[in-house]
Coordinates of C-alpha atoms in Angstrom, one line a residue:
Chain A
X244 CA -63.7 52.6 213.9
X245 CA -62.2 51.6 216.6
X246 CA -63.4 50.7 220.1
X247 CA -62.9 50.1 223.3
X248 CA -65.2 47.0 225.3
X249 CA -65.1 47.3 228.9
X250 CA -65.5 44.5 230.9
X251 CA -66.2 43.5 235.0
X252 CA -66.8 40.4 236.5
X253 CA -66.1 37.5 234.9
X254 CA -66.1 39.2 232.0
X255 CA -62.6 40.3 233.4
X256 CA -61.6 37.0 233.7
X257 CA -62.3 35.8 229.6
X258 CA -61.2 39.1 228.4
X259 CA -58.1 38.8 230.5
X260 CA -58.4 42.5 231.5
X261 CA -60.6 45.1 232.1
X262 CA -60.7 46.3 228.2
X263 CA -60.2 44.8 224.8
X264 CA -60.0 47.1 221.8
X265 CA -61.5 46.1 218.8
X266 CA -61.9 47.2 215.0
X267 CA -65.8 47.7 213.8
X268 CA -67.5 48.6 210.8
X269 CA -68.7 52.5 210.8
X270 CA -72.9 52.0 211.8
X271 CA -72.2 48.8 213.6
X272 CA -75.0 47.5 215.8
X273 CA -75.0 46.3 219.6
X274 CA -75.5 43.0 217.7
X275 CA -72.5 42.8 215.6
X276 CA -70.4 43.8 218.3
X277 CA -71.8 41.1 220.7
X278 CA -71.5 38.9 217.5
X279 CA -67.5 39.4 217.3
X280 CA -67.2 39.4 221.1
X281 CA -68.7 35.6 221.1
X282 CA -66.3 35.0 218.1
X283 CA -63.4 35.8 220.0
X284 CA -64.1 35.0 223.2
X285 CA -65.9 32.1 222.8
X286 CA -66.7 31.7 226.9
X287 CA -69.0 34.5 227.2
X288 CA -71.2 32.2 225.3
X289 CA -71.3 29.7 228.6
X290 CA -72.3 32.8 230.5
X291 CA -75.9 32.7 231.9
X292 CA -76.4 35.7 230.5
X293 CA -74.7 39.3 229.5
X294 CA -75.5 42.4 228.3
X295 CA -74.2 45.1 226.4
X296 CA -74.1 48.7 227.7
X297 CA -73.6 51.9 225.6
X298 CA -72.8 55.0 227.3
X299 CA -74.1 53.9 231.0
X300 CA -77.1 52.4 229.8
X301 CA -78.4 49.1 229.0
X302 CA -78.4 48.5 225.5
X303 CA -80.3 46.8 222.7
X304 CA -79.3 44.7 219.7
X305 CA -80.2 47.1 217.5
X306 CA -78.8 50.4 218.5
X307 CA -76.2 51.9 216.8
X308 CA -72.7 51.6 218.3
X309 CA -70.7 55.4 217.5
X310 CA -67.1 56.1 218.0
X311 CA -66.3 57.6 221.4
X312 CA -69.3 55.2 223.2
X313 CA -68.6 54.0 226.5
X314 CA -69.0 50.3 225.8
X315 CA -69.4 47.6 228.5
X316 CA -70.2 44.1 228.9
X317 CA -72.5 43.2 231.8
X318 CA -72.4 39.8 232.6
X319 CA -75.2 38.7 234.9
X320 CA -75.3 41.0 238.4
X321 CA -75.0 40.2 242.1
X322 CA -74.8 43.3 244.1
X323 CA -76.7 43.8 247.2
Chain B
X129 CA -113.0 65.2 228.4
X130 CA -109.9 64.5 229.9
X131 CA -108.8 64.3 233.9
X132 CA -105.8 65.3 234.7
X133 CA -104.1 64.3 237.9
X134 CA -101.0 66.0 238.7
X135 CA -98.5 64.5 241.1
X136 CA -96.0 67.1 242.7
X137 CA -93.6 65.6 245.3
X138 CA -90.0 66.6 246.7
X139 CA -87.4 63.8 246.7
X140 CA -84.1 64.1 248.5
X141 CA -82.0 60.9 247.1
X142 CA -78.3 60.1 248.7
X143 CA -76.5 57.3 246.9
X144 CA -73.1 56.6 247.2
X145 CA -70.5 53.4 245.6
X146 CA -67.4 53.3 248.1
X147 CA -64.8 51.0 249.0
X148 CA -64.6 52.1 252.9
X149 CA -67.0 50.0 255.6
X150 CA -70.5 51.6 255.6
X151 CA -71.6 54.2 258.0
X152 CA -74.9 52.8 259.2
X153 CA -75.5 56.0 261.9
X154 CA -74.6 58.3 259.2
X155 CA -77.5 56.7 256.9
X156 CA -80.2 56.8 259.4
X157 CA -79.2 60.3 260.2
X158 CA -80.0 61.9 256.8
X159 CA -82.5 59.7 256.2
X160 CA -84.7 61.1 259.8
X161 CA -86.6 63.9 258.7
X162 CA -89.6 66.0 261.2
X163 CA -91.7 65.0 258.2
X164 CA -91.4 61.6 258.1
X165 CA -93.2 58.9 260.2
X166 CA -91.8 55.8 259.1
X167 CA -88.3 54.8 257.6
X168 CA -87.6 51.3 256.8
X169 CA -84.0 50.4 256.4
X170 CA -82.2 47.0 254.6
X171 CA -78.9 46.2 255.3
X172 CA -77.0 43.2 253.1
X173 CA -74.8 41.5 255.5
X174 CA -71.9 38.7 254.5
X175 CA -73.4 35.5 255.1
X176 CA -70.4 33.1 257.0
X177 CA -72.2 30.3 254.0
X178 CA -74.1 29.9 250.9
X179 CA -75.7 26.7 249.9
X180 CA -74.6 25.2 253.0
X181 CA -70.6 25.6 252.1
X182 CA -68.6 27.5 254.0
X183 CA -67.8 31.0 253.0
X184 CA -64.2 33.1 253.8
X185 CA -65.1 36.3 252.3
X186 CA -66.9 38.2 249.1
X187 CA -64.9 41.0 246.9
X188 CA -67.7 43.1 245.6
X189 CA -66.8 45.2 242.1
X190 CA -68.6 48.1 240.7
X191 CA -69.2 49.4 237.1
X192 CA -69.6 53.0 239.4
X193 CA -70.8 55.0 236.9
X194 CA -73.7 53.0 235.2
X195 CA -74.6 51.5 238.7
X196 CA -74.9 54.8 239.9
X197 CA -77.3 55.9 237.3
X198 CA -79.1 52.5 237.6
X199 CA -79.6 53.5 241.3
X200 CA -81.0 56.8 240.5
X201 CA -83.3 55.0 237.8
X202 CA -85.1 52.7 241.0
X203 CA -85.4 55.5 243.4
X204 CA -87.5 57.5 240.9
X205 CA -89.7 54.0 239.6
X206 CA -89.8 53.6 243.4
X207 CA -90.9 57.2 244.2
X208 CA -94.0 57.5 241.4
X209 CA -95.0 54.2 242.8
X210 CA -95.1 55.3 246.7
X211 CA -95.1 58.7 248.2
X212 CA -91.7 58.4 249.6
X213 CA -90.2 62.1 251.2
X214 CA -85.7 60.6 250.9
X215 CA -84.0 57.3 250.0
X216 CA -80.7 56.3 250.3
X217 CA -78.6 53.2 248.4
X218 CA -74.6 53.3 250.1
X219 CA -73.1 50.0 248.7
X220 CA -69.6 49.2 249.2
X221 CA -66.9 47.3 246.6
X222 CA -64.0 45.5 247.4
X223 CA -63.0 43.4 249.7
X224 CA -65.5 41.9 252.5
X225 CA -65.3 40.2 255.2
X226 CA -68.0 37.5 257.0
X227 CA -70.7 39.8 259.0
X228 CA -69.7 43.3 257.2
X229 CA -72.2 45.5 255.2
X230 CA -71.9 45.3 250.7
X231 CA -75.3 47.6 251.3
X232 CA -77.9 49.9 253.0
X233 CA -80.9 50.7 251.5
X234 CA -82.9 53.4 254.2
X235 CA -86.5 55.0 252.9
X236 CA -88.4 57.2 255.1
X237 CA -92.2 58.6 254.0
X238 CA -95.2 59.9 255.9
X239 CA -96.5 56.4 256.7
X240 CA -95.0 53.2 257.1
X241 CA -96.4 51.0 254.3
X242 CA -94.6 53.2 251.5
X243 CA -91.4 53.1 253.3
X244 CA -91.7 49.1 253.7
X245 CA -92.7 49.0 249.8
X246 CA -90.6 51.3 248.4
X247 CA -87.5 49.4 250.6
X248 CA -88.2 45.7 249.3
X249 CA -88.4 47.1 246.1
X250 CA -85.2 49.1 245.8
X251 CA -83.3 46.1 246.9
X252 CA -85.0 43.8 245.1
X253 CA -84.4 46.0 241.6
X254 CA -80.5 46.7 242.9
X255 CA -80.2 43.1 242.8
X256 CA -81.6 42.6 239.3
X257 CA -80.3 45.4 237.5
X258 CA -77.6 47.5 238.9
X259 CA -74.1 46.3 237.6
X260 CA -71.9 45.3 240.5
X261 CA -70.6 41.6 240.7
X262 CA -69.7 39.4 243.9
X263 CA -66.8 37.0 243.9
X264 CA -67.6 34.4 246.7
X265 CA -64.0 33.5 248.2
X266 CA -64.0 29.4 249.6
X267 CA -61.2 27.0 251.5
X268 CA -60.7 25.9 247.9
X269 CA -61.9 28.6 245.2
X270 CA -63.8 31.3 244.2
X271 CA -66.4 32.1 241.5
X272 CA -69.0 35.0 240.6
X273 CA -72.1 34.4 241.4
X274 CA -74.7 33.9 239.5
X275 CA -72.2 33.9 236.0
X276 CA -73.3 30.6 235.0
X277 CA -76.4 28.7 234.2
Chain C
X137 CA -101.4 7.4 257.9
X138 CA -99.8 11.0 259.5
X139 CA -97.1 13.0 257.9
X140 CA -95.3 14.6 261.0
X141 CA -93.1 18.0 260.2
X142 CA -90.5 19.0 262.6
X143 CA -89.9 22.4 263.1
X144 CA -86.6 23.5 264.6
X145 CA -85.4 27.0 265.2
X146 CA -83.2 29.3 267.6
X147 CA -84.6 32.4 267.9
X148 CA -83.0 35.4 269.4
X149 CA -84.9 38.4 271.0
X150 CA -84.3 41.4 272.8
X151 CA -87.2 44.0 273.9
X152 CA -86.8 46.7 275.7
X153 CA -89.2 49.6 276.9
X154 CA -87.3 52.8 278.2
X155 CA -88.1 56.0 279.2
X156 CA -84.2 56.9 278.0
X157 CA -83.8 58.0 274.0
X158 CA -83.5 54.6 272.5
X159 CA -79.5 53.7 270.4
X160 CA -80.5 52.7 266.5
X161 CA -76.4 51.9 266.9
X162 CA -76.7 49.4 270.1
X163 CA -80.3 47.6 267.8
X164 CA -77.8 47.1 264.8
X165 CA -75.0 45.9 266.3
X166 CA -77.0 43.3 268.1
X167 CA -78.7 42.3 265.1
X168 CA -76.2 41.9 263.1
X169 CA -74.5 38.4 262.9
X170 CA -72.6 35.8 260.6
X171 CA -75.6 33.7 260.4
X172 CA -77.7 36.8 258.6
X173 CA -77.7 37.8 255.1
X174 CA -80.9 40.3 255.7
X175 CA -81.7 42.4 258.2
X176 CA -84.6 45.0 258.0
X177 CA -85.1 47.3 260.7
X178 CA -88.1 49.9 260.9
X179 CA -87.4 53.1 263.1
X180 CA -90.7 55.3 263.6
X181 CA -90.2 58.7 264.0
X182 CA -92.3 61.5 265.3
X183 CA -93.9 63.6 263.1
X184 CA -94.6 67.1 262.9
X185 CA -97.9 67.5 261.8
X186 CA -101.2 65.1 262.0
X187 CA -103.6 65.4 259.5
X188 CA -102.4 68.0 258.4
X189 CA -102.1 69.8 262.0
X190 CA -98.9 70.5 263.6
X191 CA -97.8 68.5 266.5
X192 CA -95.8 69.8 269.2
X193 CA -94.8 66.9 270.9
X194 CA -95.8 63.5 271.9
X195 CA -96.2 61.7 274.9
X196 CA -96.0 57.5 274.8
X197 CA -97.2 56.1 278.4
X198 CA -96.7 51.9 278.5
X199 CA -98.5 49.1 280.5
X200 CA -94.5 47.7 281.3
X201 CA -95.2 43.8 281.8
X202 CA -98.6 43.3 279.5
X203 CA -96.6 45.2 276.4
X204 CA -93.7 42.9 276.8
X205 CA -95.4 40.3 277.0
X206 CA -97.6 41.1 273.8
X207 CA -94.3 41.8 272.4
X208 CA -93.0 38.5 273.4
X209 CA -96.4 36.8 271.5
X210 CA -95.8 38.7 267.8
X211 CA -92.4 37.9 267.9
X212 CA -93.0 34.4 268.6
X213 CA -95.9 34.5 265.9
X214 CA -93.6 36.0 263.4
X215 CA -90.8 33.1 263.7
X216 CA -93.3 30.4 262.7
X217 CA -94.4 32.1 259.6
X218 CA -91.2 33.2 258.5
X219 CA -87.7 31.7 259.2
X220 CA -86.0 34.5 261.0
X221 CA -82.7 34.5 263.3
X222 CA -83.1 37.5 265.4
X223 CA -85.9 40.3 266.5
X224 CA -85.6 43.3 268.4
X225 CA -88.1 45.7 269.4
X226 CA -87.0 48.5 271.2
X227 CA -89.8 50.9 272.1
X228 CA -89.5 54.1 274.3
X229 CA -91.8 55.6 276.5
X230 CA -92.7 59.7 277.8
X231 CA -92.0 63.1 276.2
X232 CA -90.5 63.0 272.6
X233 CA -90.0 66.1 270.7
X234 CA -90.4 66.3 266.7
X235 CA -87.9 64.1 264.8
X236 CA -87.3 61.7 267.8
X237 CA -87.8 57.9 267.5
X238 CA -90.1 56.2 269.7
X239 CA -90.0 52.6 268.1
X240 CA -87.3 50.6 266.4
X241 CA -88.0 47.0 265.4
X242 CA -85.1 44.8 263.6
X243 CA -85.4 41.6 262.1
X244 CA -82.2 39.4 260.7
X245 CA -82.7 36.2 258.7
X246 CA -80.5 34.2 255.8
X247 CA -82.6 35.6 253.0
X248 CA -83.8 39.3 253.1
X249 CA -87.7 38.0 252.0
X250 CA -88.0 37.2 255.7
X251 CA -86.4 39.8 257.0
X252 CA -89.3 42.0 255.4
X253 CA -91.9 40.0 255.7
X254 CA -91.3 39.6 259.7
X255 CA -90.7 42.7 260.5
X256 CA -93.7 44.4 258.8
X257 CA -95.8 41.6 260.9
X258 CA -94.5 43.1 263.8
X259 CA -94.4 46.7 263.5
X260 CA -98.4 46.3 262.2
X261 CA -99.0 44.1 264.9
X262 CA -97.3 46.2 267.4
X263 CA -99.5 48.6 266.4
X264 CA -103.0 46.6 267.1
X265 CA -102.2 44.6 270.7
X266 CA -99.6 45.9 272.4
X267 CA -100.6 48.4 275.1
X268 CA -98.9 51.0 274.7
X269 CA -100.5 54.8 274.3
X270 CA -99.8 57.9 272.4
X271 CA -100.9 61.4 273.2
X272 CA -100.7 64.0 271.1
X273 CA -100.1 67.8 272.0
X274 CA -100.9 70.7 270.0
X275 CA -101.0 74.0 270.2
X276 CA -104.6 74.3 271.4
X277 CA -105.0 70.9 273.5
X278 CA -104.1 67.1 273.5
X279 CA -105.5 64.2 272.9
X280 CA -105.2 60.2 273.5
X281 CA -104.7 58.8 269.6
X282 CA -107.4 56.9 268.6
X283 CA -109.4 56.6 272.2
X284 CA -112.9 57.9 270.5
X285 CA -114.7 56.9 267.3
Chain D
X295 CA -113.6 40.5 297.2
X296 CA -111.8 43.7 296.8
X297 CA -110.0 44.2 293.6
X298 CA -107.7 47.0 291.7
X299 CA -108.1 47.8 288.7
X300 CA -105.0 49.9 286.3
X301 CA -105.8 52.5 284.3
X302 CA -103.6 53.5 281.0
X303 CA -103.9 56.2 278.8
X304 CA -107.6 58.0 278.2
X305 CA -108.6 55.3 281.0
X306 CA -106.7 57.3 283.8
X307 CA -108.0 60.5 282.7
X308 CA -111.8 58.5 282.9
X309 CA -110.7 57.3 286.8
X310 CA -109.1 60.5 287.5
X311 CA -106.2 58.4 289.3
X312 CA -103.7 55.1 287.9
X313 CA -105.8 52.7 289.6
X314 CA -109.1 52.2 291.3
X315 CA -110.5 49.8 293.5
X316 CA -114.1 48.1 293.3
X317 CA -115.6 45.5 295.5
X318 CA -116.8 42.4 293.3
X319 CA -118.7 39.4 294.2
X320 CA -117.0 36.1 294.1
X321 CA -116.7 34.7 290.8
X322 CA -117.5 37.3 288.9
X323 CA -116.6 37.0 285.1
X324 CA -114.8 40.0 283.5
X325 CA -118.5 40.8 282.0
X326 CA -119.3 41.4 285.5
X327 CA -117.0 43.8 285.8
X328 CA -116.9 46.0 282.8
X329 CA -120.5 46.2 283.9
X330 CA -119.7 47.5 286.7
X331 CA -116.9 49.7 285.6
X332 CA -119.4 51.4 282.9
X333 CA -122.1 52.4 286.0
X334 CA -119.6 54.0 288.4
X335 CA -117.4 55.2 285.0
X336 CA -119.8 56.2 281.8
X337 CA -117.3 57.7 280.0
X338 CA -115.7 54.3 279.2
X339 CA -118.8 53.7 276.8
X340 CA -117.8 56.8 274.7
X341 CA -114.1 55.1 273.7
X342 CA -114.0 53.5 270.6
X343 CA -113.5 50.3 271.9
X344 CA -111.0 49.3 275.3
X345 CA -110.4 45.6 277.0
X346 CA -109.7 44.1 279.8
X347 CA -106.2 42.4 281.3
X348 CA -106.1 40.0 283.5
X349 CA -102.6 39.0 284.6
X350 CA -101.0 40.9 281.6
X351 CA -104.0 38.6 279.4
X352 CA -106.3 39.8 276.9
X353 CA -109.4 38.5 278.7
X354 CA -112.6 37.3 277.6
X355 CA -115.9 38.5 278.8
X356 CA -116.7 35.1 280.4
X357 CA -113.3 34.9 281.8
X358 CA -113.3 34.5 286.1
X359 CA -111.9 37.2 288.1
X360 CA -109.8 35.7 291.2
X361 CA -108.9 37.9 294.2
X362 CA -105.4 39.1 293.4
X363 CA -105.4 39.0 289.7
X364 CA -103.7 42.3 288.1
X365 CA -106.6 43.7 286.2
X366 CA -106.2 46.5 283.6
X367 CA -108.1 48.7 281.5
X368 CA -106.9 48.7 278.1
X369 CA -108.1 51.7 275.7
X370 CA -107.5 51.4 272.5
X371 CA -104.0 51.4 271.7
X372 CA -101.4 53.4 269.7
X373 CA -98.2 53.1 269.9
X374 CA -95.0 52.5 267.3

C-alpha cells in the first residue's frame, strides 16, 4: 500500500517537504515504518527524539499502520 | 461491598490554533463566569533571549488537528484532577515577534487552588505533548528547539 | 571561612487600591515585557453563592496606607524566593455586583515556574495580612467574612 | 495622652463610628490598650481574632504607644 508521512518541524527540513510518500507492506507496523523512514532519511536518527502519529494520535511501535491513516512524524515539541 | 463515588461536573472548554495576535480581553471574558471565584491565567510571551543570546523572533508551526485534540485530552486529565467550571488554551502559529503572545492558557473554578493547579498543569502538559514546533530566529541562524540532543 | 552570595535584582511593582472597576487590559499590558517569558496573573471574581447561599452583592472596605504597605512586604517577600521581573496587584474597593473582579495580581519572570509560584504567594498571602474587608449581602442580612469563629 | 484609634470592617460596626478616641497613660504598651479597648468595647472579644496597627505596623502586645502614632483595629481580614 501506499502512504503518505507527514512531517513538521524539522522533520520538514530532512524530508525536504511537508510529505513523503512511501510503498509498505499490507499489516505493516508503526515500527517498520519508522524502520524505513531512518533508512532513508538517515537524520531523523540525530533527532533527540520523534514520534509517530496515526490518525491524530500518538502512536506505538506496534500498531498496525492501514491504508488511508493520517500518518505523521513528531519530532520533539516546543509549543507554549 | 463496593462504594461508588460518582463525579458529575459541567465543563465549558474554548481552544483555538490561529495565526492572528491573541485576544487576551476576549479570553478573560469567556472565561469570567458568576460561578466562579478564582481564574488563573498564563500567558507565553517571546523572550528578547534564550541562553543568554540574543533572540530576533520565533515562527511557531502547528500539526492543528492532533494539537487540537492533544489540548482537549489535558483539559479533561486536568478537570478529573481539579473541579474546574471552563478552560481555555488559544495558541498562535506563525510568525512572532519579541514581547508577543504564542499562548494563553485561562482556568476559572469555585476556588483558587484548582484554578492555579489545573493552570501549571495545562501548560506544563501543552509543552510536553501537544505537537507545535518553535523555530528560534538569531543575527546569524535559526534552529528548532529542543530537535537535538 | 564565609561563602558570601550576592543577590542582585530589579524588581518592578505597581499596586493600586481603587474604588473605580479595576482594567485586566491596563495589568497586562504593563506586565508584559521583552525580558518575560511567563506571566501568570490571578483575577478573583465575585461569586454568586457562598456555601451554597446566594450572594447579592459584596462590599470590600480597605485600610488605604497599612494594605499597601502589606502589599509592598509580600511582594518584596516573593522576589527573594523566586526570581521574578514584575508584580502587580491591583485590588478594588466598595460595592461589586456578581461577576465583577475585585482583585487582580500579575506576576512576569524568564521562566513560567516563577511566575506561578510568586503569584500564588501573593494572592494567599494577600489573603492572610493585608487589611482589607469583605462583606457579604444576602437576601436576609450581611455579614463581615470571617470576623467570628 | 489622648489617642485615636481606626476602626475597619466589623470593628466600626463594634465602635459605632470610623474612629474613636481613648485617653492612655504614658507609655502604655499596645497590651495596655487592647485592654482597654475590650472594657469600654466587649464585643471585640467575640471576633475570631483582630490586631492592632501602629503606624500602618502589625504591632506586638509589648510594643509602646507614642502620642500621635496612627493606631488601628484590624479584624480579621478577607479580602482578594
Amino acid at each position: 500500500m501506499k502512504i503518505k508521512v507527514l512531517a513538521f518541524g524539522i522533520a520538514k527540513d530532512i524530508f525536504g517537504g511537508s510529505s513523503v510518500s512511501l510503498e509498505l507492506a499490507n499489516d505493516s507496523t508503526v515500527y517498520n515504518l519508522q524502520y524505513l523512514l531512518e533508512q532513508q532519511y538517515p537524520k531523523l536518527q540525530q533527532l533527540k527524539s520523534y514520534m509517530l502519529a496515526v490518525n491524530n494520535e500518538y502512536a506505538l511501535p506496534g500498531d498496525t499502520i492501514h491504508e488511508r491513516d493520517e500518518i505523521a512524524v513528531i519530532p520533539p515539541v516546543s509549543g507554549g | 461491598m463496593t462504594s461508588s463515588h460518582q463525579k458529575t461536573f459541567s465543563l465549558s472548554t474554548q481552544i483555538q490554533i490561529s495565526p492572528t495576535p491573541l485576544n487576551i480581553q476576549a479570553c478573560i471574558d469567556w472565561i469570567i463566569s458568576p460561578e466562579s471565584g478564582g481564574i488563573d491565567v498564563f500567558i507565553g510571551t517571546v523572550r528578547n533571549a534564550t541562553k543568554g543570546k540574543p533572540v530576533i523572533r520565533l515562527e511557531f508551526e502547528a500539526y492543528e488537528p492532533m494539537a487540537i485534540a492533544e489540548m482537549e485530552k489535558i483539559i479533561k486529565q486536568a478537570a478529573v484532577q481539579w473541579p474546574i467550571q471552563k478552560a481555555l488554551i488559544h495558541h498562535r502559529t506563525g510568525v512572532l515577534e519579541i514581547g508577543e503572545v504564542p499562548v494563553i492558557i485561562a482556568v476559572s473554578a469555585a476556588h483558587r487552588a484548582a484554578a492555579f493547579d489545573a493552570c501549571r498543569y495545562i501548560i506544563d502538559t501543552l509543552k510536553q505533548t501537544v505537537p507545535i514546533w518553535k523555530k528560534e530566529i538569531f543575527e546569524d541562524g535559526e534552529i528548532w528547539v529542543a530537535a537535538h540532543p
